[in-house]
Structure formats: structure tokens, C-alpha cells
Amino acid sequence: MSNKNINIVIGGAAGQGLVTIGQLLSKAITRAGHHLLVTQRYMSRVRGGHNTYAIRMGEEKPLGGTESIDILAALNAETLDKHLEAVSEGGLVVAGADLDTEGLNALRIPYEELASKPLFHNTAMLGVLGRTVNLEPAILEELLRQTFGKKGDEVVEANLEVLRKAYAWVADQNHDFSRTLASSDPKGRMMLNGNEAIGLGALAAGCNFVSFYPMTPSTGVAMTLIAKGAPLGLQYEQVEDEIAAMNMALGASYAGARALVTTSGGGFALMEEAVSLAGVSETPIVCVVVQRPGPATGLPTRTEQADLNLVVHAGHGEFPRAVFAPATPEDCFYLTHRAFDLAETYQTPIFVLSEQYLADSYRDVAPFDLDDLPEVARPLLEWEGGEYKRYALTDDGISPRLIPGFSETLVRADSHEHEENSYITEDKAVRVAQNSKRLRKEAGLFEEVIGPDRYGADEPDALMVCWGPTLGACLEAMDRYEGDKSLAVLHFKQVYPLREEQFMDFLTSAGSVIAVEGNATAQFAQLIARDTGFVIKDRILRFDGRAMTWEYVLKGLSDIL
Amino acid sequence: MVSIEEYGEFKTAWCPGCGNFPILKSLKQALAERGLAPHDIIISSGIGQAAKLPHYMRCNMFNGLHGRSLPVAQGIKMANPQMHVLVTSGDGCSYGEGGNHFLSALRRNMDLTVLVHDNQIYGLTKGQASPTSARGHVTKAQPEGNRSDGFNPVSTAVAMKASFVARAFSGEPEHLVSVIKEAMAHKGFSLVDILQPCVSFNKVNTYAWYKERAYILKDHDPEDWAAAMTLSEEFGERIPLGVIYRADKPVFGHGGRLAELAYAKNDLKAVLQSYI
Ligand SMILES: Cc1ncc(C[n+]2csc(CCOP(=O)(O)OP(=O)(O)O)c2C)c(N)n1
Ligand code: SF4
């Protein structure tokens, strides 16, 4: 058990309120100045089943989830059955007095004594947990006021009363858990999950249009945009299917919106034809794909990194694109912002490839500096350069993009092969010229590729190569590794295109190279092999639907090294 | 005054005698009579012979994918509510590949005008049955005759209380012009299903076949839903032309032009604050 952080796991059935407890506790932890990382596991059902909400709080920023539990908060007996084994030595169980916790280091909450109605049991649990990890009661009181304020003073007072009783009750208990964490960064940090951070990054880039069809775990991106953007003028529509979502967004983008679509694997598969339309019609679009395990409906609420191939190869025909893979909410914000700029500059689809683990993982995040963000490219509203040709042949492949309706100049977007002035053609020379023009944009996109970050030893004995949110587990595994080899981690937050000169030296100078990925076939390693010829043979792959953890990586390392 | 010439003349890939020609001409005529210049309108179309129409006139256009003209048109309208947005496509495109979008667009009721060139056949792919082909219609792909019932777009739209439903015939261009104008004047979703003989592949629903059956409605009250429902079922011995149904309904859409929308920094800062 690390003394720098505490892993609290709240378990129960859907509908029992574990997310509410988890979120209030997380927010209080953030406000108290601790670092935080949340991993949510849930099932595809609204009631019942078995779900967990794991909060890793720390003096230092936790990098990823962990498997060993310091405090297990059980809302039902199943939680004890499933997770007792993972409770670390000296760890604590918190459960209602009705559950069997004989022989455990446990706080058995007398719900009846603390709360007048079952409705308030969750507040009792919250108070017990808050006191156990030494949160100032005032922080939780303030949160309860904010949360229940709309329901009236009576409800607020009742909750506050339960909270106070719970705090007092814990103080009288003999339990064997006494760890206090110093709060590291005092005030003003946001609590955000990956989906929210993508939504905010989009808003910061001026995104003002979203069309979507709900699909877990991507829906939160659209929900964030609607909740925060619609009051500012953002237009949105929950459409009939993903095909409509993508086509509608392209229509909006053509007419001057900064458009985003969001979906997951199956929905994205439906969007593919229109991804290709974005390519040929040269219409900017930011497409957020939040992965879950497939094939088809797969494990709808779990996590995986197995849609890389799908996204990198999406659409028929050839056209430029870029694919970002954020590791953290900060990445989600900045990379989504950047995606809008690239989409507009290069007039092509740009992808943000996230996954369920990151989508639902809350972190404490320093407020983003909006003043420091680069400007996002804009299309033209007027044209003064003589005859306007939407698909003018240029050296860099970028044709001036005019928005229709702001002047008398006509703007024509087309899905066929077309002349510079958009008229449909089958002329072979025009075809070659236009196709080459579109592909010339790749050179510009290539110049702008964000290279991988490297952590750890120079010329290491072993180099772990990862992408997206798998970074945290790799870094923590590297920190905790006690063997005699020197280790390093190479992390890609842009997974396509790949720019060899940014990383080949790292690959060739390492003793051995290990791909660490959340899929069964090492898709990213294969992409590297395809584009560079460098074959990564060793692999640590996880595809059981759960997020990569440092324990999993360490185990893999010990098998390989 | 806008003259029809402003919309230009282009070489087309349509077969001589195709029912698409009068539709193109009538559309230009209707636009000119309404005083709309090429830059005042945007046409969204799908794929098919009919869907090539915006390639044969000067105007803003988004010529997208098969079946997807409606989502694109609605996106355009949401991004720029000031533009007149029209959709023009075939029956396969609009009711087959785009069937789900058609139903949803009726419900959404944005201010769009949708012209469906209904030739009861797939033209571009050389003569397979379309959703509006009648049961028994023999084609190379349906050698034993079409094994499904024909889709009736007009009765479907009336049943769903779409806000404007009309039928026209490309063999009656004057009437067609007046219907398109009325459809464009209507605030909300307007559907004009246009009977369009395909001289190359549809040997059943020919000019003569339509001429014998089609008649222009005289004393029908389009606000009478029950009467409209009954009329919409009339497709056989007699085929009524004109506005079949009209209703005042909430129109989707609001707000300004998204190309001009920029958020104030302070608004965004307040959004970030809400996460603390
Ligand atoms: C996704 C997709 N499927 C099939 C096609 C091939 N296709 C092109 S046009 C068409 C049918 C056209 O029929 P209709 O919409 O009635 O128009 P018409 O040619 O008769 O005017 C088909 C099936 C396509 N372009 N895209
Ligand atoms: S195939 Fe039919 S619909 Fe197409 S252009 Fe020829 S006649 Fe017209």
C-alpha cells in the first residue's frame, strides 16, 4: 500500500446511488486539494448488476487506476463477495450494519441510527467516508447545499443533519485505518472526466454544432456540449442514426458551423461513408470516437483500444486525416481544440480517439488557460480573388474555403470527382490532379504531427510503447518496477500519421521494445511496423474489457524481462 | 427581378425525353418568379440521375451521398437559417436509402422544400425496382415482378401530419411551377412528390400512363386532414395533383448564422468555473 495515495472503491448495484456518492466524494476530495483519479466500471443496465466507482486520491497525481483497495465501501453483499480479496493489508471495509463483515477491519454503519429515512442512507455513507479520509466537514456541507439546494431547505437540512451524525459516529469508532494525506495543491482545481474535457476543448475552439445518436460511452461529449454550449448559441440535434449525424454535421460545416460528431465503434462504422464524403468534399469535421470493446455490441460499457484500425482506415478512397489519442483530460481538452484547427486548415476529417476508461475517469485538473490557446483557423466569408473555385488546385493542396450565403459568390461542395469549379467530371487528368491535390494536404498535416513523449532512462534495456490512456499504467509500472533492468516509456498522443524521425532512434536504441495496448492484436505496433518497418515483438495486451493497470503491466514485464 | 437565365444552361447526362428536364426548368422558373437569385438558395441532393440536378444549374449546392440529402440539408439550415434550402433527389434516394431520414425530417419540420423526382424506378443503376414501384412491376432485377407493395410517400407524409404535402407531374410544368412556389412559400417542411417518367427504364409508368390518370385538384381543402388522407390513397385509375395537405406546425430552428457565432471568453471562463 502506497502511503501517497488511498484507493477507495464504492461498489453496488446500478440505481443504488453509488455514482452520486462517488461524485460528491470526488468533488470534495478535489476541493480539499488532493489529487484524484476515478475509474468507473458499470454494466449495460439501469438497475441492478454490479458496478464500481473507484477513487484513487493522492498527495501526488495518481497516473492510472490500481487493483488493490484501501477502503471498500459496499452498498450490497455482492460488493463484499467480489472485492474483499483485493482489500490491502490494513485496508478498511465500510458497509451497512446489515451486511456480514465479521472478522474484517470494518466500519458497520448503523443506517437507522444515523438517517431517519432510507433516502438518506447514501449521505450517511458519504459522511462516513468523508470522515475516514479526513475531509473538512464544511466542504461536504457546502457540496450538499449545492446539490440539494434546488429541492428546498428542508431537504438540505435533513442531509446536513445526517452528515454531521455520520461524522460524529465515526469519531467514536475503533477502526484500524488512520492515514492522512497532505493536500498538495490547495484550491481552484476542476473535477473533469475525459468526455467533459473533450466537450470543453471543443467549446474553447468555437465548436457551435453537434449532431449525435446516443451511444455509450461517447454520449457524455454531446451532453457536455448541450449543457454548456447551447446556452451560448450552440446548435444541436439528437438525430435518427449515426449516418444522419455525420451527414448533418457536414451540411452544417459547409454552411459555416464548427461541427463535431461523437460516437463509439458501431456508430462510427455507420458514419464511414460520410467520413469519405468529408474527405472528397473537403469539409472540415471533428469526429470523436470513444472506444468500447467490440466486435459489434461487444462489452458495451467496458473499455478497450481496439478501434484504432477502424479509425485510421475509415472511409473508402484515399484522403488525408489525423488521429489524436488523448491520455488525460488535459490531452482531451488541448487535442480536441487542435483538432478543430487542423480540420479547418486542411478541410478534412480529424479524429479524437478516446475510450471508456478515460471518458468516465474524473481527474483533478488545473483550470485551462483560455487566454493562451492558439487561434483556430476560420473559413472565408467573402471572396475577392476573381473567379472563385471551391476546389482550386494549389501547391499545398489547400483550396480557399468560402462559406455560402454571405456574398453572391456561389459555393459548391461535391461528393463526385469534380473540376476545380466543382462540376462533376470523369476526365482522367482532372481526377489525377484533384486526387493529388487532396493528398498534398498530407504534407502539411505531417509537419504538424505531435511527436511521442518519452519518460525514463535513455537507451533503456526495455522500452514500453503505448498510446492513449494506457500511459498512466505504464508510467506507474515503471516507477514501481524493482528489477535490474532500466526502463522507459514512449507514449503517442497522436497515432496517425506517424513521423518516423520523431521516434525511430528511441526504438532502435532500446534493448527490447514492448507494445502495451488495450487490444488483442497490438494494432498500434502493427501500424508502426507498416509505416516504419520496425517490428515490435514483445507485447503486453489487455482485452478483458478492463483498463490497463500498473499491476497488469508489471506482471507482463516480469514475464518478458 | 431575377431572370431564369441567371440559373445558367448546362449540358446534362440525362436521356433525351427524360422527365427530369421539365423539373429543372420548372424549378428555375419558380425560383425566378419568387425573386430568388442563385446565391439566395442552397440545394442539397443525393445520388441518382435526379440528384445531379444542381450540377445543371448555377446555385450553391452540396451534392452528397445516396440517400443523405436530407440530413445535409437540415445541417445547412441549422447553420444558416437565413438561406432558402431545397432538396432534390430521386425516389430511391429519398424513400429507400434515405427512408429513415425522410420520416425523421417530416417529424422535425425544418423550413425546407423537398422535391422528389418520383419515376418509380432506379434510373442511374439501370432499371431496378424502387420503393415506389408497384407490386408486380417487372424489371431485370425483379423478373417475377416486384414482390413488395409500393411505398406511398404522399399518404405516409399525410399520415404523419407533415406540414406541407403536394404531388405534381413533370408533364404539367405550369402546375408544377405553381406547386413549387407554394411549397417554398410554406414555413416548414414541404414535400413535393413529382411524377417523372423515366423513358429509358420504366415502361409501365410512361407519359401516356400518367396523362391518362393525373388530374389537377380543384375543390380540395388541404387543411382537412381526413379528406387529405383519403385523397392520398388515390393512386391508380386516377392520380390527384396539387396540395394534398397543409398544417401549421412548430418549425424547427432558431438562432443566427453559426459562421458568425463566436463565444465571449468570459462565458467560456464561467463554463470552466462550473467544474470547480
Ligand atoms: C450507398 C450507395 N448505394 C448504392 C449506390 C448506387 N446508386 C446510385 S443511384 C441509385 C438509385 C437511384 O435511383 P433514384 O434515387 O430513384 O434516382 P434516379 O436515378 O431514378 O433519378 C443507386 C442504387 C450508391 N451510389 N450509394
Ligand atoms: S435513366 Fe430515366 S430517369 Fe435517368 S435520365 Fe434516363 S430517362 Fe431520366
mmCIF file of N, CA and C in Angstrom, chain A residues 350-450:
data_model
loop_
_atom_site.group_PDB
_atom_site.id
_atom_site.type_symbol
_atom_site.label_atom_id
_atom_site.label_comp_id
_atom_site.label_asym_id
_atom_site.label_seq_id
_atom_site.Cartn_x
_atom_site.Cartn_y
_atom_site.Cartn_z
ATOM 1 N N ILE A 350 -10.827 15.095 -38.919
ATOM 2 C CA ILE A 350 -9.802 14.914 -37.891
ATOM 3 C C ILE A 350 -10.473 14.169 -36.728
ATOM 4 N N PHE A 351 -9.753 13.187 -36.192
ATOM 5 C CA PHE A 351 -10.359 12.302 -35.203
ATOM 6 C C PHE A 351 -9.745 12.463 -33.821
ATOM 7 N N VAL A 352 -10.601 12.363 -32.820
ATOM 8 C CA VAL A 352 -10.137 12.236 -31.443
ATOM 9 C C VAL A 352 -10.590 10.851 -30.988
ATOM 10 N N LEU A 353 -9.621 10.013 -30.690
ATOM 11 C CA LEU A 353 -9.912 8.613 -30.380
ATOM 12 C C LEU A 353 -9.691 8.388 -28.883
ATOM 13 N N SER A 354 -10.795 8.339 -28.164
ATOM 14 C CA SER A 354 -10.715 8.149 -26.709
ATOM 15 C C SER A 354 -11.205 6.740 -26.379
ATOM 16 N N GLU A 355 -11.437 6.460 -25.114
ATOM 17 C CA GLU A 355 -12.007 5.160 -24.745
ATOM 18 C C GLU A 355 -12.774 5.290 -23.439
ATOM 19 N N GLN A 356 -13.580 4.274 -23.148
ATOM 20 C CA GLN A 356 -14.486 4.354 -21.992
ATOM 21 C C GLN A 356 -13.746 4.702 -20.707
ATOM 22 N N TYR A 357 -12.610 4.095 -20.495
ATOM 23 C CA TYR A 357 -11.898 4.330 -19.236
ATOM 24 C C TYR A 357 -11.623 5.822 -19.044
ATOM 25 N N LEU A 358 -11.125 6.468 -20.062
ATOM 26 C CA LEU A 358 -10.832 7.894 -19.974
ATOM 27 C C LEU A 358 -12.120 8.724 -19.968
ATOM 28 N N ALA A 359 -13.081 8.281 -20.759
ATOM 29 C CA ALA A 359 -14.347 9.010 -20.866
ATOM 30 C C ALA A 359 -14.977 9.211 -19.499
ATOM 31 N N ASP A 360 -14.946 8.173 -18.667
ATOM 32 C CA ASP A 360 -15.629 8.204 -17.380
ATOM 33 C C ASP A 360 -14.688 8.456 -16.216
ATOM 34 N N SER A 361 -13.422 8.700 -16.514
ATOM 35 C CA SER A 361 -12.449 8.858 -15.441
ATOM 36 C C SER A 361 -12.318 10.324 -15.055
ATOM 37 N N TYR A 362 -12.758 10.639 -13.842
ATOM 38 C CA TYR A 362 -12.612 12.016 -13.358
ATOM 39 C C TYR A 362 -11.194 12.231 -12.852
ATOM 40 N N ARG A 363 -10.681 13.428 -13.062
ATOM 41 C CA ARG A 363 -9.368 13.800 -12.513
ATOM 42 C C ARG A 363 -9.492 15.217 -11.987
ATOM 43 N N ASP A 364 -8.521 15.580 -11.150
ATOM 44 C CA ASP A 364 -8.416 16.986 -10.760
ATOM 45 C C ASP A 364 -7.534 17.661 -11.799
ATOM 46 N N VAL A 365 -7.991 18.768 -12.291
ATOM 47 C CA VAL A 365 -7.313 19.403 -13.415
ATOM 48 C C VAL A 365 -7.196 20.902 -13.134
ATOM 49 N N ALA A 366 -6.013 21.440 -13.342
ATOM 50 C CA ALA A 366 -5.863 22.891 -13.184
ATOM 51 C C ALA A 366 -6.677 23.572 -14.275
ATOM 52 N N PRO A 367 -7.373 24.652 -13.956
ATOM 53 C CA PRO A 367 -8.212 25.301 -14.968
ATOM 54 C C PRO A 367 -7.404 25.615 -16.227
ATOM 55 N N PHE A 368 -8.002 25.365 -17.367
ATOM 56 C CA PHE A 368 -7.311 25.587 -18.636
ATOM 57 C C PHE A 368 -7.116 27.085 -18.859
ATOM 58 N N ASP A 369 -5.982 27.408 -19.435
ATOM 59 C CA ASP A 369 -5.699 28.813 -19.696
ATOM 60 C C ASP A 369 -6.263 29.204 -21.069
ATOM 61 N N LEU A 370 -7.431 29.793 -21.041
ATOM 62 C CA LEU A 370 -8.097 30.108 -22.312
ATOM 63 C C LEU A 370 -7.358 31.203 -23.080
ATOM 64 N N ASP A 371 -6.706 32.099 -22.316
ATOM 65 C CA ASP A 371 -6.029 33.217 -22.993
ATOM 66 C C ASP A 371 -4.827 32.752 -23.798
ATOM 67 N N ASP A 372 -4.313 31.619 -23.406
ATOM 68 C CA ASP A 372 -3.084 31.139 -24.025
ATOM 69 C C ASP A 372 -3.313 30.225 -25.228
ATOM 70 N N LEU A 373 -4.576 29.921 -25.502
ATOM 71 C CA LEU A 373 -4.855 28.988 -26.600
ATOM 72 C C LEU A 373 -4.573 29.646 -27.944
ATOM 73 N N PRO A 374 -3.985 28.892 -28.860
ATOM 74 C CA PRO A 374 -3.802 29.464 -30.198
ATOM 75 C C PRO A 374 -5.144 29.699 -30.892
ATOM 76 N N GLU A 375 -5.155 30.619 -31.818
ATOM 77 C CA GLU A 375 -6.367 30.887 -32.591
ATOM 78 C C GLU A 375 -6.693 29.675 -33.464
ATOM 79 N N VAL A 376 -7.969 29.455 -33.663
ATOM 80 C CA VAL A 376 -8.396 28.371 -34.550
ATOM 81 C C VAL A 376 -8.672 28.958 -35.940
ATOM 82 N N ALA A 377 -8.205 28.262 -36.969
ATOM 83 C CA ALA A 377 -8.389 28.756 -38.346
ATOM 84 C C ALA A 377 -9.866 28.965 -38.662
ATOM 85 N N ARG A 378 -10.140 29.913 -39.530
ATOM 86 C CA ARG A 378 -11.515 30.212 -39.920
ATOM 87 C C ARG A 378 -11.668 30.143 -41.436
ATOM 88 N N PRO A 379 -12.853 29.816 -41.895
ATOM 89 C CA PRO A 379 -13.098 29.867 -43.340
ATOM 90 C C PRO A 379 -13.328 31.313 -43.784
ATOM 91 N N LEU A 380 -13.479 31.514 -45.074
ATOM 92 C CA LEU A 380 -13.718 32.866 -45.597
ATOM 93 C C LEU A 380 -15.220 33.125 -45.706
ATOM 94 N N LEU A 381 -15.594 34.372 -45.466
ATOM 95 C CA LEU A 381 -16.999 34.750 -45.678
ATOM 96 C C LEU A 381 -17.144 35.570 -46.955
ATOM 97 N N GLU A 382 -16.045 36.097 -47.440
ATOM 98 C CA GLU A 382 -16.087 36.881 -48.686
ATOM 99 C C GLU A 382 -14.942 36.428 -49.567
ATOM 100 N N TRP A 383 -15.116 36.625 -50.866
ATOM 101 C CA TRP A 383 -14.083 36.243 -51.806
ATOM 102 C C TRP A 383 -13.809 37.398 -52.749
ATOM 103 N N GLU A 384 -12.535 37.796 -52.843
ATOM 104 C CA GLU A 384 -12.229 38.918 -53.717
ATOM 105 C C GLU A 384 -11.173 38.573 -54.759
ATOM 106 N N GLY A 385 -10.873 37.301 -54.888
ATOM 107 C CA GLY A 385 -9.755 36.932 -55.761
ATOM 108 C C GLY A 385 -10.132 36.570 -57.179
ATOM 109 N N GLY A 386 -11.111 37.201 -57.755
ATOM 110 C CA GLY A 386 -11.515 36.828 -59.110
ATOM 111 C C GLY A 386 -12.449 35.636 -59.079
ATOM 112 N N GLU A 387 -12.451 34.852 -60.158
ATOM 113 C CA GLU A 387 -13.388 33.728 -60.216
ATOM 114 C C GLU A 387 -13.119 32.770 -59.052
ATOM 115 N N TYR A 388 -14.178 32.441 -58.327
ATOM 116 C CA TYR A 388 -13.989 31.557 -57.175
ATOM 117 C C TYR A 388 -14.112 30.100 -57.585
ATOM 118 N N LYS A 389 -13.111 29.318 -57.207
ATOM 119 C CA LYS A 389 -13.167 27.885 -57.471
ATOM 120 C C LYS A 389 -13.013 27.145 -56.147
ATOM 121 N N ARG A 390 -14.055 26.455 -55.763
ATOM 122 C CA ARG A 390 -14.024 25.771 -54.461
ATOM 123 C C ARG A 390 -12.866 24.770 -54.374
ATOM 124 N N TYR A 391 -12.563 24.126 -55.494
ATOM 125 C CA TYR A 391 -11.520 23.106 -55.439
ATOM 126 C C TYR A 391 -10.302 23.504 -56.269
ATOM 127 N N ALA A 392 -9.930 24.769 -56.128
ATOM 128 C CA ALA A 392 -8.782 25.288 -56.876
ATOM 129 C C ALA A 392 -7.541 24.447 -56.575
ATOM 130 N N LEU A 393 -6.786 24.157 -57.625
ATOM 131 C CA LEU A 393 -5.543 23.391 -57.452
ATOM 132 C C LEU A 393 -4.476 24.319 -56.874
ATOM 133 N N THR A 394 -3.886 23.923 -55.769
ATOM 134 C CA THR A 394 -2.859 24.753 -55.136
ATOM 135 C C THR A 394 -1.650 23.884 -54.797
ATOM 136 N N ASP A 395 -0.545 24.556 -54.485
ATOM 137 C CA ASP A 395 0.683 23.812 -54.176
ATOM 138 C C ASP A 395 0.552 22.990 -52.898
ATOM 139 N N ASP A 396 -0.087 23.579 -51.893
ATOM 140 C CA ASP A 396 -0.195 22.839 -50.626
ATOM 141 C C ASP A 396 -1.476 22.003 -50.559
ATOM 142 N N GLY A 397 -2.229 22.017 -51.633
ATOM 143 C CA GLY A 397 -3.446 21.207 -51.668
ATOM 144 C C GLY A 397 -4.639 21.872 -50.994
ATOM 145 N N ILE A 398 -4.402 23.008 -50.364
ATOM 146 C CA ILE A 398 -5.491 23.673 -49.640
ATOM 147 C C ILE A 398 -6.163 24.698 -50.550
ATOM 148 N N SER A 399 -7.447 24.528 -50.804
ATOM 149 C CA SER A 399 -8.190 25.491 -51.625
ATOM 150 C C SER A 399 -8.912 26.449 -50.681
ATOM 151 N N PRO A 400 -9.069 27.695 -51.091
ATOM 152 C CA PRO A 400 -9.765 28.632 -50.206
ATOM 153 C C PRO A 400 -11.198 28.164 -49.947
ATOM 154 N N ARG A 401 -11.562 28.096 -48.670
ATOM 155 C CA ARG A 401 -12.904 27.609 -48.336
ATOM 156 C C ARG A 401 -13.806 28.783 -48.002
ATOM 157 N N LEU A 402 -14.776 29.000 -48.852
ATOM 158 C CA LEU A 402 -15.723 30.096 -48.671
ATOM 159 C C LEU A 402 -17.025 29.516 -48.128
ATOM 160 N N ILE A 403 -17.688 30.290 -47.294
ATOM 161 C CA ILE A 403 -18.983 29.861 -46.762
ATOM 162 C C ILE A 403 -20.080 30.460 -47.647
ATOM 163 N N PRO A 404 -21.046 29.643 -48.077
ATOM 164 C CA PRO A 404 -22.104 30.168 -48.938
ATOM 165 C C PRO A 404 -23.040 31.089 -48.151
ATOM 166 N N GLY A 405 -23.669 31.996 -48.867
ATOM 167 C CA GLY A 405 -24.730 32.785 -48.243
ATOM 168 C C GLY A 405 -24.290 34.116 -47.676
ATOM 169 N N PHE A 406 -23.002 34.404 -47.741
ATOM 170 C CA PHE A 406 -22.548 35.687 -47.198
ATOM 171 C C PHE A 406 -22.193 36.673 -48.307
ATOM 172 N N SER A 407 -22.212 36.185 -49.535
ATOM 173 C CA SER A 407 -21.939 37.064 -50.662
ATOM 174 C C SER A 407 -22.642 36.437 -51.863
ATOM 175 N N GLU A 408 -22.445 37.042 -53.010
ATOM 176 C CA GLU A 408 -23.105 36.484 -54.192
ATOM 177 C C GLU A 408 -22.294 35.347 -54.809
ATOM 178 N N THR A 409 -21.103 35.116 -54.295
ATOM 179 C CA THR A 409 -20.274 34.046 -54.840
ATOM 180 C C THR A 409 -20.871 32.682 -54.484
ATOM 181 N N LEU A 410 -20.954 31.825 -55.467
ATOM 182 C CA LEU A 410 -21.552 30.514 -55.232
ATOM 183 C C LEU A 410 -20.508 29.536 -54.695
ATOM 184 N N VAL A 411 -20.947 28.699 -53.763
ATOM 185 C CA VAL A 411 -20.049 27.705 -53.172
ATOM 186 C C VAL A 411 -20.676 26.331 -53.374
ATOM 187 N N ARG A 412 -19.908 25.452 -53.998
ATOM 188 C CA ARG A 412 -20.472 24.168 -54.392
ATOM 189 C C ARG A 412 -19.607 23.029 -53.864
ATOM 190 N N ALA A 413 -20.194 22.204 -53.028
ATOM 191 C CA ALA A 413 -19.469 21.055 -52.461
ATOM 192 C C ALA A 413 -19.953 19.801 -53.164
ATOM 193 N N ASP A 414 -19.046 18.871 -53.415
ATOM 194 C CA ASP A 414 -19.440 17.724 -54.231
ATOM 195 C C ASP A 414 -18.769 16.427 -53.791
ATOM 196 N N SER A 415 -19.538 15.348 -53.892
ATOM 197 C CA SER A 415 -19.039 14.027 -53.495
ATOM 198 C C SER A 415 -18.411 13.256 -54.648
ATOM 199 N N HIS A 416 -18.651 13.690 -55.867
ATOM 200 C CA HIS A 416 -18.049 13.011 -57.030
ATOM 201 C C HIS A 416 -16.632 13.525 -57.209
ATOM 202 N N GLU A 417 -15.940 12.947 -58.163
ATOM 203 C CA GLU A 417 -14.754 13.659 -58.615
ATOM 204 C C GLU A 417 -15.262 14.870 -59.371
ATOM 205 N N HIS A 418 -14.513 15.961 -59.255
ATOM 206 C CA HIS A 418 -15.029 17.221 -59.795
ATOM 207 C C HIS A 418 -13.903 18.076 -60.352
ATOM 208 N N GLU A 419 -14.307 19.041 -61.133
ATOM 209 C CA GLU A 419 -13.382 20.051 -61.636
ATOM 210 C C GLU A 419 -13.079 21.037 -60.509
ATOM 211 N N GLU A 420 -12.128 21.927 -60.761
ATOM 212 C CA GLU A 420 -11.830 22.951 -59.756
ATOM 213 C C GLU A 420 -13.083 23.752 -59.381
ATOM 214 N N ASN A 421 -13.961 23.952 -60.375
ATOM 215 C CA ASN A 421 -15.179 24.721 -60.086
ATOM 216 C C ASN A 421 -16.322 23.827 -59.618
ATOM 217 N N SER A 422 -16.020 22.635 -59.167
ATOM 218 C CA SER A 422 -16.966 21.701 -58.537
ATOM 219 C C SER A 422 -17.836 20.931 -59.510
ATOM 220 N N TYR A 423 -17.705 21.158 -60.802
ATOM 221 C CA TYR A 423 -18.579 20.411 -61.701
ATOM 222 C C TYR A 423 -18.075 18.986 -61.872
ATOM 223 N N ILE A 424 -19.033 18.084 -61.888
ATOM 224 C CA ILE A 424 -18.783 16.651 -61.931
ATOM 225 C C ILE A 424 -18.026 16.287 -63.210
ATOM 226 N N THR A 425 -17.065 15.381 -63.078
ATOM 227 C CA THR A 425 -16.290 15.010 -64.266
ATOM 228 C C THR A 425 -15.780 13.580 -64.146
ATOM 229 N N GLU A 426 -15.454 12.988 -65.280
ATOM 230 C CA GLU A 426 -14.769 11.686 -65.261
ATOM 231 C C GLU A 426 -13.453 11.780 -66.005
ATOM 232 N N ASP A 427 -13.038 12.990 -66.295
ATOM 233 C CA ASP A 427 -11.798 13.223 -67.023
ATOM 234 C C ASP A 427 -10.622 12.688 -66.211
ATOM 235 N N LYS A 428 -9.764 11.898 -66.872
ATOM 236 C CA LYS A 428 -8.728 11.237 -66.070
ATOM 237 C C LYS A 428 -7.674 12.219 -65.574
ATOM 238 N N ALA A 429 -7.366 13.234 -66.371
ATOM 239 C CA ALA A 429 -6.358 14.200 -65.915
ATOM 240 C C ALA A 429 -6.882 15.003 -64.728
ATOM 241 N N VAL A 430 -8.159 15.372 -64.794
ATOM 242 C CA VAL A 430 -8.744 16.138 -63.675
ATOM 243 C C VAL A 430 -8.758 15.267 -62.417
ATOM 244 N N ARG A 431 -9.140 14.013 -62.618
ATOM 245 C CA ARG A 431 -9.162 13.080 -61.486
ATOM 246 C C ARG A 431 -7.795 13.019 -60.784
ATOM 247 N N VAL A 432 -6.778 12.830 -61.597
ATOM 248 C CA VAL A 432 -5.440 12.701 -61.023
ATOM 249 C C VAL A 432 -5.044 14.009 -60.337
ATOM 250 N N ALA A 433 -5.369 15.114 -60.984
ATOM 251 C CA ALA A 433 -4.995 16.418 -60.407
ATOM 252 C C ALA A 433 -5.709 16.654 -59.079
ATOM 253 N N GLN A 434 -6.998 16.363 -59.028
ATOM 254 C CA GLN A 434 -7.763 16.618 -57.799
ATOM 255 C C GLN A 434 -7.371 15.641 -56.690
ATOM 256 N N ASN A 435 -7.230 14.377 -57.038
ATOM 257 C CA ASN A 435 -6.857 13.401 -56.013
ATOM 258 C C ASN A 435 -5.483 13.764 -55.435
ATOM 259 N N SER A 436 -4.574 14.159 -56.317
ATOM 260 C CA SER A 436 -3.228 14.519 -55.857
ATOM 261 C C SER A 436 -3.282 15.786 -55.011
ATOM 262 N N LYS A 437 -4.101 16.722 -55.419
ATOM 263 C CA LYS A 437 -4.260 17.947 -54.638
ATOM 264 C C LYS A 437 -4.720 17.618 -53.212
ATOM 265 N N ARG A 438 -5.714 16.758 -53.105
ATOM 266 C CA ARG A 438 -6.207 16.417 -51.763
ATOM 267 C C ARG A 438 -5.101 15.749 -50.944
ATOM 268 N N LEU A 439 -4.370 14.854 -51.588
ATOM 269 C CA LEU A 439 -3.324 14.142 -50.846
ATOM 270 C C LEU A 439 -2.133 15.047 -50.511
ATOM 271 N N ARG A 440 -1.968 16.135 -51.277
ATOM 272 C CA ARG A 440 -0.875 17.064 -50.943
ATOM 273 C C ARG A 440 -1.069 17.678 -49.557
ATOM 274 N N LYS A 441 -2.299 17.722 -49.091
ATOM 275 C CA LYS A 441 -2.542 18.274 -47.752
ATOM 276 C C LYS A 441 -1.852 17.427 -46.678
ATOM 277 N N GLU A 442 -1.557 16.183 -47.017
ATOM 278 C CA GLU A 442 -0.890 15.310 -46.041
ATOM 279 C C GLU A 442 0.467 15.857 -45.625
ATOM 280 N N ALA A 443 1.130 16.530 -46.550
ATOM 281 C CA ALA A 443 2.454 17.066 -46.208
ATOM 282 C C ALA A 443 2.328 18.086 -45.082
ATOM 283 N N GLY A 444 1.319 18.947 -45.169
ATOM 284 C CA GLY A 444 1.099 19.947 -44.122
ATOM 285 C C GLY A 444 0.741 19.285 -42.799
ATOM 286 N N LEU A 445 -0.171 18.330 -42.884
ATOM 287 C CA LEU A 445 -0.572 17.617 -41.665
ATOM 288 C C LEU A 445 0.624 16.916 -41.029
ATOM 289 N N PHE A 446 1.490 16.425 -41.877
ATOM 290 C CA PHE A 446 2.677 15.705 -41.435
ATOM 291 C C PHE A 446 3.596 16.639 -40.653
ATOM 292 N N GLU A 447 3.766 17.850 -41.164
ATOM 293 C CA GLU A 447 4.604 18.842 -40.470
ATOM 294 C C GLU A 447 4.092 19.124 -39.073
ATOM 295 N N GLU A 448 2.791 18.997 -38.889
ATOM 296 C CA GLU A 448 2.175 19.391 -37.615
ATOM 297 C C GLU A 448 2.023 18.239 -36.635
ATOM 298 N N VAL A 449 2.541 17.074 -36.985
ATOM 299 C CA VAL A 449 2.366 15.904 -36.117
ATOM 300 C C VAL A 449 3.005 16.151 -34.739
ATOM 301 N N ILE A 450 2.256 15.837 -33.700
ATOM 302 C CA ILE A 450 2.800 15.905 -32.341
ATOM 303 C C ILE A 450 3.556 14.605 -32.091
#
